[in-house]
Coordinates of C-alpha atoms and ligand atoms in Angstrom, one line a residue:
Chain A
X603 CA 105.9 2.5 47.5
X604 CA 105.9 1.7 51.2
X605 CA 106.6 4.0 54.0
X606 CA 108.1 2.6 57.2
X607 CA 107.2 4.6 60.3
X608 CA 109.5 3.9 63.3
X609 CA 107.6 4.6 66.5
X610 CA 109.8 5.7 69.4
X611 CA 108.7 4.6 72.8
X612 CA 111.0 7.0 74.6
X613 CA 111.8 10.6 73.7
X614 CA 115.3 10.9 72.6
X615 CA 117.5 14.0 73.2
X616 CA 120.3 15.1 71.0
X617 CA 122.4 16.5 73.8
X618 CA 122.5 15.8 77.5
X619 CA 121.5 18.8 79.6
X620 CA 124.1 19.9 82.1
X621 CA 123.3 18.7 85.6
X622 CA 123.4 21.9 87.7
X623 CA 124.3 20.8 91.2
X624 CA 125.8 24.0 92.6
X625 CA 123.1 26.6 92.9
X626 CA 123.4 30.0 94.6
X627 CA 120.7 32.6 95.0
X628 CA 122.0 35.9 96.3
X629 CA 119.4 38.4 95.1
X630 CA 118.5 41.1 97.5
X631 CA 115.2 40.3 99.2
X632 CA 113.5 43.3 97.7
X633 CA 114.1 42.3 94.1
X634 CA 111.1 40.6 92.6
X635 CA 110.0 39.9 89.0
X636 CA 106.8 41.8 89.0
X637 CA 106.1 41.6 85.2
X638 CA 104.6 44.6 83.5
X639 CA 102.7 47.1 85.6
X640 CA 101.5 50.6 85.0
X641 CA 102.5 52.3 88.2
X642 CA 101.4 55.8 87.8
X643 CA 100.7 58.7 85.4
X644 CA 100.8 62.5 85.1
X645 CA 98.6 64.8 83.0
X646 CA 99.4 68.4 82.1
X647 CA 97.3 71.2 83.5
X648 CA 95.7 71.9 80.1
X649 CA 95.0 68.2 79.8
X650 CA 96.7 67.8 76.4
X651 CA 99.6 65.7 77.4
X652 CA 99.9 62.5 79.4
X653 CA 102.8 60.5 80.6
X654 CA 102.4 57.0 81.9
X655 CA 104.8 55.1 84.1
X656 CA 105.4 51.5 83.1
X657 CA 107.5 49.3 85.3
X658 CA 109.0 46.0 84.5
X659 CA 111.9 43.9 85.5
X660 CA 113.0 40.6 84.2
X661 CA 115.3 37.8 85.3
X662 CA 117.8 37.0 82.6
X663 CA 119.8 33.8 82.4
X664 CA 123.2 34.5 80.9
X665 CA 124.3 31.1 79.6
X666 CA 128.1 31.3 79.5
X667 CA 128.3 28.1 77.5
X668 CA 131.9 27.5 76.2
X669 CA 133.1 30.7 78.0
X670 CA 132.0 29.2 81.4
X671 CA 135.5 28.3 82.6
X672 CA 136.5 32.0 82.8
X673 CA 133.6 32.8 85.1
X674 CA 133.9 29.6 87.2
X675 CA 137.6 30.6 87.5
X676 CA 136.6 33.9 89.0
X677 CA 134.8 32.0 91.8
X678 CA 138.0 30.1 92.5
X679 CA 140.2 33.3 92.4
X680 CA 141.7 32.5 89.1
X681 CA 142.0 34.4 85.8
X682 CA 141.5 31.8 83.1
X683 CA 142.6 32.8 79.6
X684 CA 142.6 31.0 76.3
X685 CA 145.5 30.3 73.8
X686 CA 145.5 29.3 70.2
X687 CA 147.6 26.1 69.8
X688 CA 148.4 27.1 66.2
X689 CA 149.6 30.7 66.4
X690 CA 150.1 31.0 70.1
X691 CA 148.1 34.2 70.6
X692 CA 146.4 34.3 74.0
X693 CA 143.5 36.3 75.4
X694 CA 141.7 37.6 78.5
X695 CA 138.8 38.3 77.8
X696 CA 138.7 34.9 76.3
X697 CA 138.1 33.8 72.7
X698 CA 137.0 30.1 72.2
X699 CA 138.2 30.3 68.6
X700 CA 141.3 32.0 67.3
X701 CA 140.9 35.6 65.8
X702 CA 143.6 35.0 63.2
X703 CA 141.9 34.2 59.9
X704 CA 144.9 32.0 58.9
X705 CA 144.0 29.8 61.9
X706 CA 140.5 29.4 60.4
X707 CA 138.5 29.4 63.7
X708 CA 140.9 27.1 65.4
X709 CA 139.5 26.0 68.8
X710 CA 141.6 27.5 71.6
X711 CA 142.8 25.9 74.8
X712 CA 142.4 27.1 78.4
X713 CA 145.4 28.5 80.3
X714 CA 145.6 30.0 83.8
X715 CA 147.0 33.5 83.7
X716 CA 149.3 35.0 86.4
X717 CA 147.6 37.5 88.7
X718 CA 149.7 40.4 87.2
X719 CA 148.9 43.0 84.6
X720 CA 150.1 46.2 83.1
X721 CA 148.1 49.4 82.4
X722 CA 147.6 50.1 78.7
X723 CA 145.4 53.2 79.2
X724 CA 143.3 54.7 82.0
X725 CA 140.7 57.3 82.9
X726 CA 139.3 58.7 86.1
X727 CA 135.5 58.7 86.1
X728 CA 133.4 61.2 87.9
X729 CA 130.1 60.0 86.5
X730 CA 128.8 56.6 85.6
X731 CA 125.8 54.3 85.2
X732 CA 123.1 54.2 87.9
X733 CA 124.5 51.1 89.6
X734 CA 128.0 52.6 89.9
X735 CA 127.3 56.1 91.1
X736 CA 128.1 55.5 94.7
X737 CA 131.5 54.1 93.9
X738 CA 132.7 57.3 92.2
X739 CA 135.3 58.5 91.5
X740 CA 136.4 55.3 89.7
X741 CA 139.8 54.7 88.2
X742 CA 139.1 52.6 85.1
X743 CA 142.0 51.0 83.4
X744 CA 142.5 48.8 80.4
X745 CA 145.3 46.4 81.3
X746 CA 147.0 43.4 79.7
X747 CA 146.8 40.4 82.0
X748 CA 149.7 38.0 81.9
X749 CA 150.5 37.1 78.2
X750 CA 147.1 38.4 76.9
X751 CA 147.3 40.2 73.5
X752 CA 144.3 42.3 74.5
X753 CA 143.6 44.7 77.3
X754 CA 140.8 44.1 79.8
X755 CA 138.8 46.8 81.5
X756 CA 138.5 46.9 85.3
X757 CA 138.7 49.2 88.2
X758 CA 142.0 50.2 89.8
X759 CA 141.9 50.6 93.6
X760 CA 144.5 51.3 96.2
X761 CA 145.8 54.7 95.0
X762 CA 144.8 58.3 94.7
X763 CA 143.0 58.6 91.4
X764 CA 145.4 61.3 90.1
X765 CA 148.4 59.0 90.6
X766 CA 147.4 56.4 87.9
X767 CA 149.9 56.2 85.0
X768 CA 150.4 54.5 81.7
X769 CA 152.4 51.3 81.8
X770 CA 152.2 50.9 85.6
X771 CA 152.5 47.4 87.0
X772 CA 149.4 45.9 88.6
X773 CA 148.3 42.9 90.7
X774 CA 144.9 41.3 90.5
X775 CA 143.1 41.2 93.8
X776 CA 140.0 39.1 94.4
X777 CA 137.1 39.7 96.8
X778 CA 136.9 37.2 99.7
X779 CA 135.6 33.9 98.4
X780 CA 132.2 34.1 100.0
X781 CA 131.5 37.5 98.3
X782 CA 132.3 36.3 94.7
X783 CA 129.5 35.9 92.2
X784 CA 131.4 34.6 89.1
X785 CA 131.5 38.1 87.4
X786 CA 134.3 40.4 86.5
X787 CA 133.4 42.5 89.6
X788 CA 134.9 39.6 91.7
X789 CA 138.3 41.2 91.1
X790 CA 139.9 44.5 90.7
X791 CA 143.4 45.8 90.0
X792 CA 145.8 47.3 92.5
X793 CA 149.3 48.8 92.0
X794 CA 152.0 46.1 92.2
X795 CA 153.6 46.1 95.7
X796 CA 156.9 47.6 94.4
X797 CA 155.2 50.5 92.6
X798 CA 155.5 54.0 94.0
X799 CA 153.6 57.0 92.7
X800 CA 155.6 59.7 90.9
X801 CA 155.7 63.3 92.4
X802 CA 152.8 65.7 92.0
X803 CA 152.7 67.4 88.6
X804 CA 150.4 69.9 86.7
X805 CA 148.3 67.1 85.1
X806 CA 147.9 65.2 88.4
X807 CA 146.9 68.5 90.1
X808 CA 144.3 69.1 87.3
X809 CA 142.8 65.7 87.9
X810 CA 142.8 66.2 91.6
X811 CA 140.9 69.5 91.1
X812 CA 138.4 67.7 88.9
X813 CA 137.9 64.8 91.3
X814 CA 137.6 66.5 94.7
X815 CA 134.0 67.8 93.9
X816 CA 133.1 64.3 93.0
X817 CA 133.8 63.0 96.5
X818 CA 131.6 65.7 97.9
X819 CA 128.8 65.0 95.4
X820 CA 128.8 61.3 96.2
X821 CA 128.3 62.1 99.9
X822 CA 125.0 63.8 98.9
X823 CA 123.6 60.6 97.2
X824 CA 121.0 58.7 99.2
Chain B
X976 CA 126.5 48.7 36.5
X977 CA 125.0 50.1 39.6
X978 CA 122.8 53.2 39.6
X979 CA 123.4 56.6 41.0
X980 CA 121.8 57.3 44.4
X981 CA 120.3 60.7 45.2
X982 CA 119.0 62.5 48.3
X983 CA 116.2 64.9 47.6
X984 CA 114.9 65.9 51.0
X985 CA 114.4 65.3 54.7
X986 CA 113.6 66.9 58.0
X987 CA 113.8 66.3 61.8
X988 CA 111.5 67.1 64.6
X989 CA 113.1 69.3 67.2
X990 CA 115.6 67.3 69.3
X991 CA 114.9 67.6 73.0
X992 CA 115.0 65.9 76.4
X993 CA 112.2 66.3 78.7
X994 CA 109.7 64.6 81.0
X995 CA 106.7 65.6 78.9
X996 CA 107.7 64.6 75.4
X997 CA 106.4 66.9 72.6
X998 CA 105.0 64.3 70.2
X999 CA 104.4 60.7 69.8
X1000 CA 107.0 58.9 67.6
X1001 CA 104.5 58.2 64.8
X1002 CA 103.2 61.8 65.0
X1003 CA 106.8 63.0 64.8
X1004 CA 107.5 60.8 61.7
X1005 CA 104.3 62.2 60.1
X1006 CA 105.4 65.8 60.7
X1007 CA 108.9 65.2 59.4
X1008 CA 107.4 63.9 56.1
X1009 CA 105.0 66.8 55.9
X1010 CA 107.9 69.3 56.3
X1011 CA 109.7 67.4 53.5
X1012 CA 106.7 67.8 51.3
X1013 CA 106.7 71.5 51.9
X1014 CA 110.2 71.5 50.4
X1015 CA 109.3 69.1 47.6
X1016 CA 105.7 69.7 46.6
X1017 CA 105.7 66.8 44.1
X1018 CA 106.6 64.1 46.6
X1019 CA 103.6 61.9 47.5
X1020 CA 103.6 59.0 50.0
X1021 CA 102.4 56.9 47.1
X1022 CA 105.8 57.3 45.4
X1023 CA 107.6 55.3 48.1
X1024 CA 108.4 51.7 47.3
X1025 CA 110.4 50.8 50.4
X1026 CA 110.6 52.1 54.0
X1027 CA 113.6 51.5 56.2
X1028 CA 113.4 52.2 59.9
X1029 CA 116.4 53.3 61.9
X1030 CA 116.1 52.7 65.6
X1031 CA 118.7 51.6 68.2
X1032 CA 117.2 50.4 71.4
X1033 CA 113.9 48.8 72.2
X1034 CA 114.9 49.5 75.9
X1035 CA 114.2 53.1 75.2
X1036 CA 111.0 52.5 73.2
X1037 CA 109.6 50.0 75.7
X1038 CA 108.1 48.3 72.6
X1039 CA 109.4 45.6 70.4
X1040 CA 109.2 46.3 66.7
X1041 CA 108.1 49.9 67.3
X1042 CA 108.6 50.6 63.6
X1043 CA 105.4 48.7 62.9
X1044 CA 103.5 51.4 64.8
X1045 CA 105.0 54.2 62.7
X1046 CA 104.7 52.4 59.4
X1047 CA 101.0 51.6 60.0
X1048 CA 100.4 55.2 61.2
X1049 CA 101.8 56.6 58.0
X1050 CA 99.2 54.6 56.0
X1051 CA 101.8 52.5 54.2
X1052 CA 100.3 49.0 54.5
X1053 CA 101.5 46.8 51.8
X1054 CA 104.8 48.6 51.3
X1055 CA 107.9 46.6 52.2
X1056 CA 109.6 47.6 55.4
X1057 CA 112.4 46.6 57.8
X1058 CA 114.4 48.0 60.6
X1059 CA 118.2 48.6 60.7
X1060 CA 120.0 48.6 64.0
X1061 CA 123.7 49.1 64.3
X1062 CA 124.4 51.0 67.5
X1063 CA 125.3 54.7 67.1
X1064 CA 125.8 54.0 63.4
X1065 CA 122.2 52.9 63.0
X1066 CA 121.3 56.0 60.9
X1067 CA 124.4 55.7 58.7
X1068 CA 123.7 52.0 58.3
X1069 CA 120.0 52.7 57.3
X1070 CA 121.3 55.1 54.7
X1071 CA 123.7 52.5 53.5
X1072 CA 120.8 50.0 53.2
X1073 CA 118.7 52.5 51.3
X1074 CA 121.5 53.3 48.9
X1075 CA 122.1 49.6 48.2
X1076 CA 118.4 49.2 47.5
X1077 CA 118.4 52.1 44.9
X1078 CA 121.8 51.1 43.5
X1079 CA 120.6 47.6 42.8
X1080 CA 117.7 48.9 40.7
X1081 CA 115.2 47.0 42.8
X1082 CA 113.8 50.1 44.5
X1083 CA 113.4 53.7 43.3
X1084 CA 112.1 55.8 46.2
X1085 CA 113.2 54.8 49.7
X1086 CA 112.1 56.6 52.8
X1087 CA 114.0 56.3 56.1
X1088 CA 112.5 57.1 59.5
X1089 CA 114.8 57.2 62.4
X1090 CA 114.1 57.9 66.1
X1091 CA 115.0 57.4 69.7
X1092 CA 113.1 58.3 72.9
X1093 CA 116.0 58.4 75.4
X1094 CA 114.0 60.5 77.9
X1095 CA 111.9 57.5 78.7
X1096 CA 114.3 56.7 81.5
X1097 CA 116.6 58.7 83.8
X1098 CA 120.0 59.9 82.4
X1099 CA 122.0 57.5 84.5
X1100 CA 119.7 54.6 83.6
X1101 CA 119.9 55.7 80.0
X1102 CA 123.7 55.6 80.2
X1103 CA 123.5 52.0 81.5
X1104 CA 121.1 51.0 78.7
X1105 CA 123.5 52.3 76.1
X1106 CA 126.3 50.5 77.9
X1107 CA 124.5 47.3 77.2
X1108 CA 125.9 47.7 73.7
X1109 CA 129.3 47.1 75.3
X1110 CA 130.2 43.4 76.1
X1111 CA 128.1 43.2 79.2
X1112 CA 129.9 40.0 80.4
X1113 CA 133.2 41.9 80.7
X1114 CA 132.6 45.6 80.7
X1115 CA 129.2 46.7 81.9
X1116 CA 129.6 46.3 85.7
X1117 CA 133.1 47.6 86.1
X1118 CA 132.0 51.2 86.2
X1119 CA 131.6 51.1 82.5
X1120 CA 129.5 53.5 80.5
X1121 CA 130.4 54.8 77.1
X1122 CA 131.9 58.2 78.1
X1123 CA 134.3 56.3 80.3
X1124 CA 135.4 53.9 77.5
X1125 CA 135.8 56.9 75.2
X1126 CA 137.8 58.8 77.9
X1127 CA 140.2 55.9 78.3
X1128 CA 140.8 55.9 74.6
X1129 CA 141.0 59.7 74.2
X1130 CA 143.3 60.1 77.1
X1131 CA 146.0 58.0 75.4
X1132 CA 145.2 59.4 72.0
X1133 CA 145.6 63.0 73.1
X1134 CA 148.9 62.4 74.7
X1135 CA 150.2 60.6 71.7
X1136 CA 149.0 63.3 69.4
X1137 CA 149.9 66.3 71.6
X1138 CA 146.3 67.4 71.8
X1139 CA 145.3 69.2 75.0
X1140 CA 142.0 69.4 77.0
X1141 CA 141.8 73.0 75.8
X1142 CA 142.2 72.0 72.2
X1143 CA 139.2 69.5 72.3
X1144 CA 137.2 72.1 74.3
X1145 CA 137.3 74.4 71.3
X1146 CA 135.4 71.7 69.4
X1147 CA 132.7 71.5 72.0
X1148 CA 132.5 75.3 71.9
X1149 CA 132.3 75.4 68.1
X1150 CA 129.5 72.8 67.9
X1151 CA 127.3 74.1 70.7
X1152 CA 127.7 77.6 69.5
X1153 CA 126.8 76.5 65.9
X1154 CA 123.7 75.0 67.4
X1155 CA 122.6 78.4 68.7
X1156 CA 121.7 79.2 65.0
X1157 CA 119.6 76.1 64.7
X1158 CA 116.1 76.2 66.2
X1159 CA 115.7 72.4 66.2
X1160 CA 118.9 71.9 68.1
X1161 CA 118.6 70.6 71.7
X1162 CA 121.4 73.0 72.9
X1163 CA 119.4 75.9 71.4
X1164 CA 116.2 74.7 73.0
X1165 CA 117.5 73.9 76.5
X1166 CA 120.8 75.5 77.5
X1167 CA 120.4 78.2 75.0
X1168 CA 123.7 80.1 75.5
X1169 CA 127.0 80.7 73.8
X1170 CA 129.9 79.1 75.7
X1171 CA 133.6 79.5 76.0
X1172 CA 136.6 77.2 76.4
X1173 CA 136.6 78.1 80.1
X1174 CA 133.0 76.9 80.4
X1175 CA 134.0 73.5 79.1
X1176 CA 137.1 73.3 81.2
X1177 CA 135.1 74.2 84.4
X1178 CA 132.2 71.9 83.7
X1179 CA 131.9 68.8 85.9
X1180 CA 134.1 65.8 85.4
X1181 CA 132.5 62.9 83.5
X1182 CA 135.7 60.9 83.0
X1183 CA 139.1 62.5 82.6
X1184 CA 139.8 64.1 80.2
X1185 CA 136.1 64.4 79.3
X1186 CA 133.9 66.9 81.1
X1187 CA 130.2 67.5 80.9
X1188 CA 130.4 70.0 78.0
X1189 CA 132.6 67.7 76.0
X1190 CA 129.7 65.2 75.8
X1191 CA 126.7 65.0 73.5
X1192 CA 123.2 65.1 74.7
X1193 CA 120.7 62.4 75.4
X1194 CA 117.7 63.2 73.3
X1195 CA 114.3 62.5 72.0
X1196 CA 113.9 63.0 68.3
X1197 CA 112.6 61.7 65.0
X1198 CA 114.1 62.2 61.5
X1199 CA 113.0 61.5 57.9
X1200 CA 115.3 61.2 54.9
X1201 CA 114.2 60.6 51.3
X1202 CA 116.6 58.6 49.1
X1203 CA 115.9 57.8 45.4
X1204 CA 117.1 57.1 41.9
X1205 CA 118.5 59.9 39.7
X1206 CA 115.5 59.6 37.5
X1207 CA 113.1 60.3 40.3
X1208 CA 115.3 63.1 41.7
X1209 CA 115.4 64.9 38.4
X1210 CA 111.6 64.6 38.0
X1211 CA 110.6 65.6 41.5
X1212 CA 113.3 68.0 42.8
X1213 CA 115.6 68.9 39.9
X1214 CA 117.0 72.0 41.5
X1215 CA 117.6 70.7 45.0
X1216 CA 119.0 67.2 44.9
X1217 CA 122.4 65.8 45.9
X1218 CA 124.1 62.6 44.9
X1219 CA 125.7 60.0 47.1
X1220 CA 129.0 59.8 45.3
X1221 CA 130.8 57.5 47.7
X1222 CA 130.0 55.4 50.7
X1223 CA 131.9 53.1 53.0
X1224 CA 131.0 50.9 56.0
X1225 CA 133.5 49.2 58.2
X1226 CA 133.7 47.4 61.6
X1227 CA 136.0 47.0 64.6
X1228 CA 136.0 45.1 67.9
X1229 CA 133.2 45.5 70.4
X1230 CA 135.7 45.7 73.3
X1231 CA 138.2 48.6 72.7
X1232 CA 140.9 46.6 74.5
X1233 CA 140.8 43.9 71.7
X1234 CA 142.2 46.3 69.2
X1235 CA 145.8 45.7 70.4
X1236 CA 147.6 43.3 68.1
X1237 CA 144.4 42.5 66.2
X1238 CA 145.5 40.4 63.1
X1239 CA 142.6 41.8 61.0
X1240 CA 144.0 45.3 61.3
X1241 CA 147.7 44.3 61.3
X1242 CA 147.3 42.8 57.8
X1243 CA 145.6 45.9 56.5
X1244 CA 147.5 48.7 58.1
X1245 CA 150.6 47.1 59.7
X1246 CA 151.3 46.1 63.3
X1247 CA 150.3 48.4 66.2
X1248 CA 147.4 50.0 64.4
X1249 CA 144.8 51.0 65.6
X1250 CA 145.7 50.3 69.2
X1251 CA 143.1 51.7 71.6
X1252 CA 143.4 55.2 70.2
X1253 CA 142.6 55.3 66.5
X1254 CA 139.2 54.7 64.8
X1255 CA 140.3 52.1 62.3
X1256 CA 136.7 51.5 61.0
X1257 CA 136.5 55.2 60.3
X1258 CA 139.7 55.3 58.3
X1259 CA 138.7 52.1 56.5
X1260 CA 135.2 53.2 55.6
X1261 CA 136.5 56.7 54.6
X1262 CA 139.0 55.0 52.3
X1263 CA 136.1 53.1 50.7
X1264 CA 134.0 56.2 50.3
X1265 CA 136.9 58.3 48.9
X1266 CA 137.8 55.6 46.4
X1267 CA 134.2 55.4 45.2
X1268 CA 133.9 59.2 44.9
X1269 CA 137.4 59.7 43.3
X1270 CA 138.7 61.7 46.3
X1271 CA 142.5 61.7 46.5
X1272 CA 143.0 64.7 48.9
X1273 CA 140.1 64.9 51.3
X1274 CA 141.2 68.2 52.8
X1275 CA 141.1 69.8 49.3
X1276 CA 138.2 67.8 47.8
X1277 CA 135.7 68.0 50.7
X1278 CA 134.2 71.4 51.6
X1279 CA 132.6 70.5 54.9
X1280 CA 131.2 67.7 57.0
X1281 CA 128.6 66.6 59.5
X1282 CA 130.4 64.1 61.7
X1283 CA 129.8 62.0 64.8
X1284 CA 130.9 64.2 67.7
X1285 CA 129.5 62.1 70.5
X1286 CA 132.4 63.6 72.4
X1287 CA 134.6 66.6 71.5
X1288 CA 137.6 64.2 71.8
X1289 CA 136.0 61.8 69.2
X1290 CA 135.6 64.7 66.7
X1291 CA 139.3 65.3 67.0
X1292 CA 140.0 61.6 66.6
X1293 CA 137.7 61.5 63.5
X1294 CA 139.6 64.4 61.8
X1295 CA 142.7 62.1 61.9
X1296 CA 140.9 59.0 60.8
X1297 CA 139.4 60.9 57.9
X1298 CA 142.9 61.8 56.8
X1299 CA 142.5 65.5 57.4
X1300 CA 145.7 65.6 59.6
X1301 CA 148.3 63.2 61.0
X1302 CA 149.9 62.9 64.4
X1303 CA 152.3 65.8 63.7
X1304 CA 149.7 68.2 62.3
X1305 CA 146.5 67.4 64.2
X1306 CA 147.1 69.7 67.2
X1307 CA 147.8 72.6 64.9
X1308 CA 144.9 71.6 62.7
X1309 CA 142.6 72.1 65.6
X1310 CA 144.3 75.3 66.9
X1311 CA 144.1 76.9 63.5
X1312 CA 140.3 76.5 63.7
X1313 CA 140.2 74.9 60.3
X1314 CA 136.8 73.3 61.1
X1315 CA 135.0 76.4 62.3
X1316 CA 132.4 77.9 60.0
X1317 CA 135.0 80.3 58.7
X1318 CA 137.7 77.6 58.3
X1319 CA 138.5 75.8 55.1
X1320 CA 136.6 72.6 56.1
X1321 CA 133.8 73.5 58.5
X1322 CA 132.6 70.5 60.6
X1323 CA 129.2 70.3 62.2
X1324 CA 127.8 73.7 61.2
X1325 CA 124.4 72.2 62.1
X1326 CA 125.6 71.7 65.7
X1327 CA 126.5 68.0 65.6
X1328 CA 125.6 65.6 68.4
X1329 CA 127.1 68.1 70.9
X1330 CA 124.7 70.8 69.9
X1331 CA 121.8 69.3 67.9
X1332 CA 121.5 66.2 70.0
X1333 CA 121.9 62.4 69.7
X1334 CA 118.6 60.5 69.6
X1335 CA 120.6 57.5 68.4
X1336 CA 118.4 56.1 65.6
X1337 CA 117.8 59.6 64.2
X1338 CA 121.3 60.9 64.6
X1339 CA 123.0 59.7 61.3
X1340 CA 119.9 60.9 59.4
X1341 CA 120.1 64.3 61.1
X1342 CA 123.8 64.6 60.0
X1343 CA 122.8 63.6 56.4
X1344 CA 119.9 66.1 56.4
X1345 CA 122.1 69.0 57.6
X1346 CA 124.7 68.0 54.9
X1347 CA 121.9 67.9 52.3
X1348 CA 120.6 71.3 53.4
X1349 CA 124.0 72.9 53.0
X1350 CA 124.6 71.4 49.5
X1351 CA 121.0 72.2 48.3
X1352 CA 121.3 75.8 49.5
X1353 CA 118.5 75.5 52.0
X1354 CA 120.4 76.7 55.2
X1355 CA 118.8 80.2 55.1
X1356 CA 115.4 78.7 55.3
X1357 CA 116.3 76.0 57.9
X1358 CA 118.7 77.8 60.2
X1359 CA 118.1 81.1 62.0
X1360 CA 120.6 83.0 59.9
X1361 CA 123.3 82.6 57.2
X1362 CA 125.9 82.6 59.9
X1363 CA 126.1 78.8 59.8
X1364 CA 125.9 78.4 56.0
X1365 CA 129.0 77.0 54.4
X1366 CA 129.9 79.3 51.5
X1367 CA 129.0 77.7 48.2
X1368 CA 129.8 74.0 49.0
X1369 CA 130.1 71.4 46.3
X1370 CA 131.0 68.3 48.4
X1371 CA 130.3 67.3 52.0
X1372 CA 131.1 64.2 54.2
X1373 CA 128.6 62.5 56.5
X1374 CA 130.0 60.3 59.3
X1375 CA 128.1 58.0 61.5
X1376 CA 129.8 56.1 64.3
X1377 CA 128.9 53.3 66.8
X1378 CA 130.2 51.6 69.9
X1379 CA 133.7 52.5 70.8
X1380 CA 134.3 52.8 67.0
X1381 CA 132.8 49.4 66.4
X1382 CA 130.8 50.3 63.3
X1383 CA 131.5 53.4 61.3
X1384 CA 130.1 54.6 57.9
X1385 CA 131.1 57.6 55.8
X1386 CA 129.3 59.1 52.8
X1387 CA 130.4 61.6 50.2
X1388 CA 127.5 63.9 49.1
X1389 CA 127.9 66.2 46.1
X1390 CA 125.9 68.8 44.2
X1391 CA 125.1 67.3 40.8
Ligands
ZN237 ZN1 145.6 31.2 66.0

């Protein structure tokens, strides 16, 4: 038996890497990847218990891959959705393959959605994650954008928090182009121009009573 | 033919939240096992033939594969081990895995250790860590943390089901006050007071309609549960074992907004279900568990439960998903206090997540252990009084729940 060994003179790749030509770095100047560091400790008076403070932060690369068109669309002030050519269902947030088992993971096609939406459900937040505390109170809505079969979460601005209502018509408003980062925070919802809040009622008053202390509390944040 | 699965013991450390910590995780696991051995004198570590570790987030443990530290510490080298992670349903999923191992006949005595150390970061940072179990590309940065997603779902659900803020507040009151009879409960150890509906209504806004006292507690805690074959149960703990008569595990979308018009649910339950309001994975997994256990009328056949009350609102939603009430009866079901300790189907007599605490990887085990204590007649020795003992229970339900209802398991436990 003879074995033929083919020597390759040049390293072959199975896929061409993307050529990343547009690069942006907008990290605040005080953000650094410091790696792991013990930055302090504390010991109880009776010296039986110790706490140690470990600090680390890491830079993650979120590779959007086949979903990239949605996030690039945000930079351009567009809401890109996807649509199944077989059953016609469409989505924002996008699906690159159809969710309908009968369509058997059919690849979907990209469509540009209109910048209009409708509230499916809502809440008024008086507390949130660390990076959102200063924006409180936040009206968070789940809304169907354009023809989307699913509802997408985002903040609703441009009204008193207690005036939000089910089914209200919305428009999508983007940040100025130079402030966009290709993330869902590039846009928010606002009431459609023709929408008017309904008169005060007991539930709205209840929400107002719950929300007023939140405004005061946020003022105390450093 | 699959084998019967039994639970013969278990214990938790106290659940707490504090800057000092009261034990190491491996130390806590060791103490939980020792407490279990006090209850079952014949149980030796040498009897174990599989260890399953139940832990949610390595962000909280600042250690990859932290189960290796615990397993090694317990002296169990050579024994097979693996970790289960399934969000808030991690504990339930670990029990599911243990039950499968015993059912298959491949393992006889399976230990589960669950834990979370959520006090390793600040509360608001912790909320953000947990929110990393939402779809971070779409939901994390838009003000999103779990109580806010749950509030958006509950707000619509409450309107559609005629359930008021006061109604769900009674659930928070029930569970936190039940926890006042449980010395390991975080509410007992920290806030340590009985509360009223007014206290809940006047607590600070988290996300309408959810207020601070409608929310569970971020916790540190460890739990141990012992799952085994019927043969081993009869040999080691013949008078105090329970059987896992039914179990179900189901799944739903990661983003709650993707539950509208979802073909997977439409073909099971018809168009429009579950929307953003119902916990379809709870209904689905309960149906599996009921079928396996031969339960046709859960309200009649089940005596009590330990269920996943991450929020008072979700406990109410779970009642409906478990088939205890429908949209026409749910408000009255709550107002009639059917789930109080004196009701016909007490829920969370151990305090639940609202009272006992929610160290994620330990939570589902805690619920199972409390259910086991009730069925095995051990409440008088585990709680402070008989006040939170369900009278003569034969059958209990354990419910463990993840994401925005993204993974949910249900278990039917019975006295043999
Ligand atoms: Zn399709």
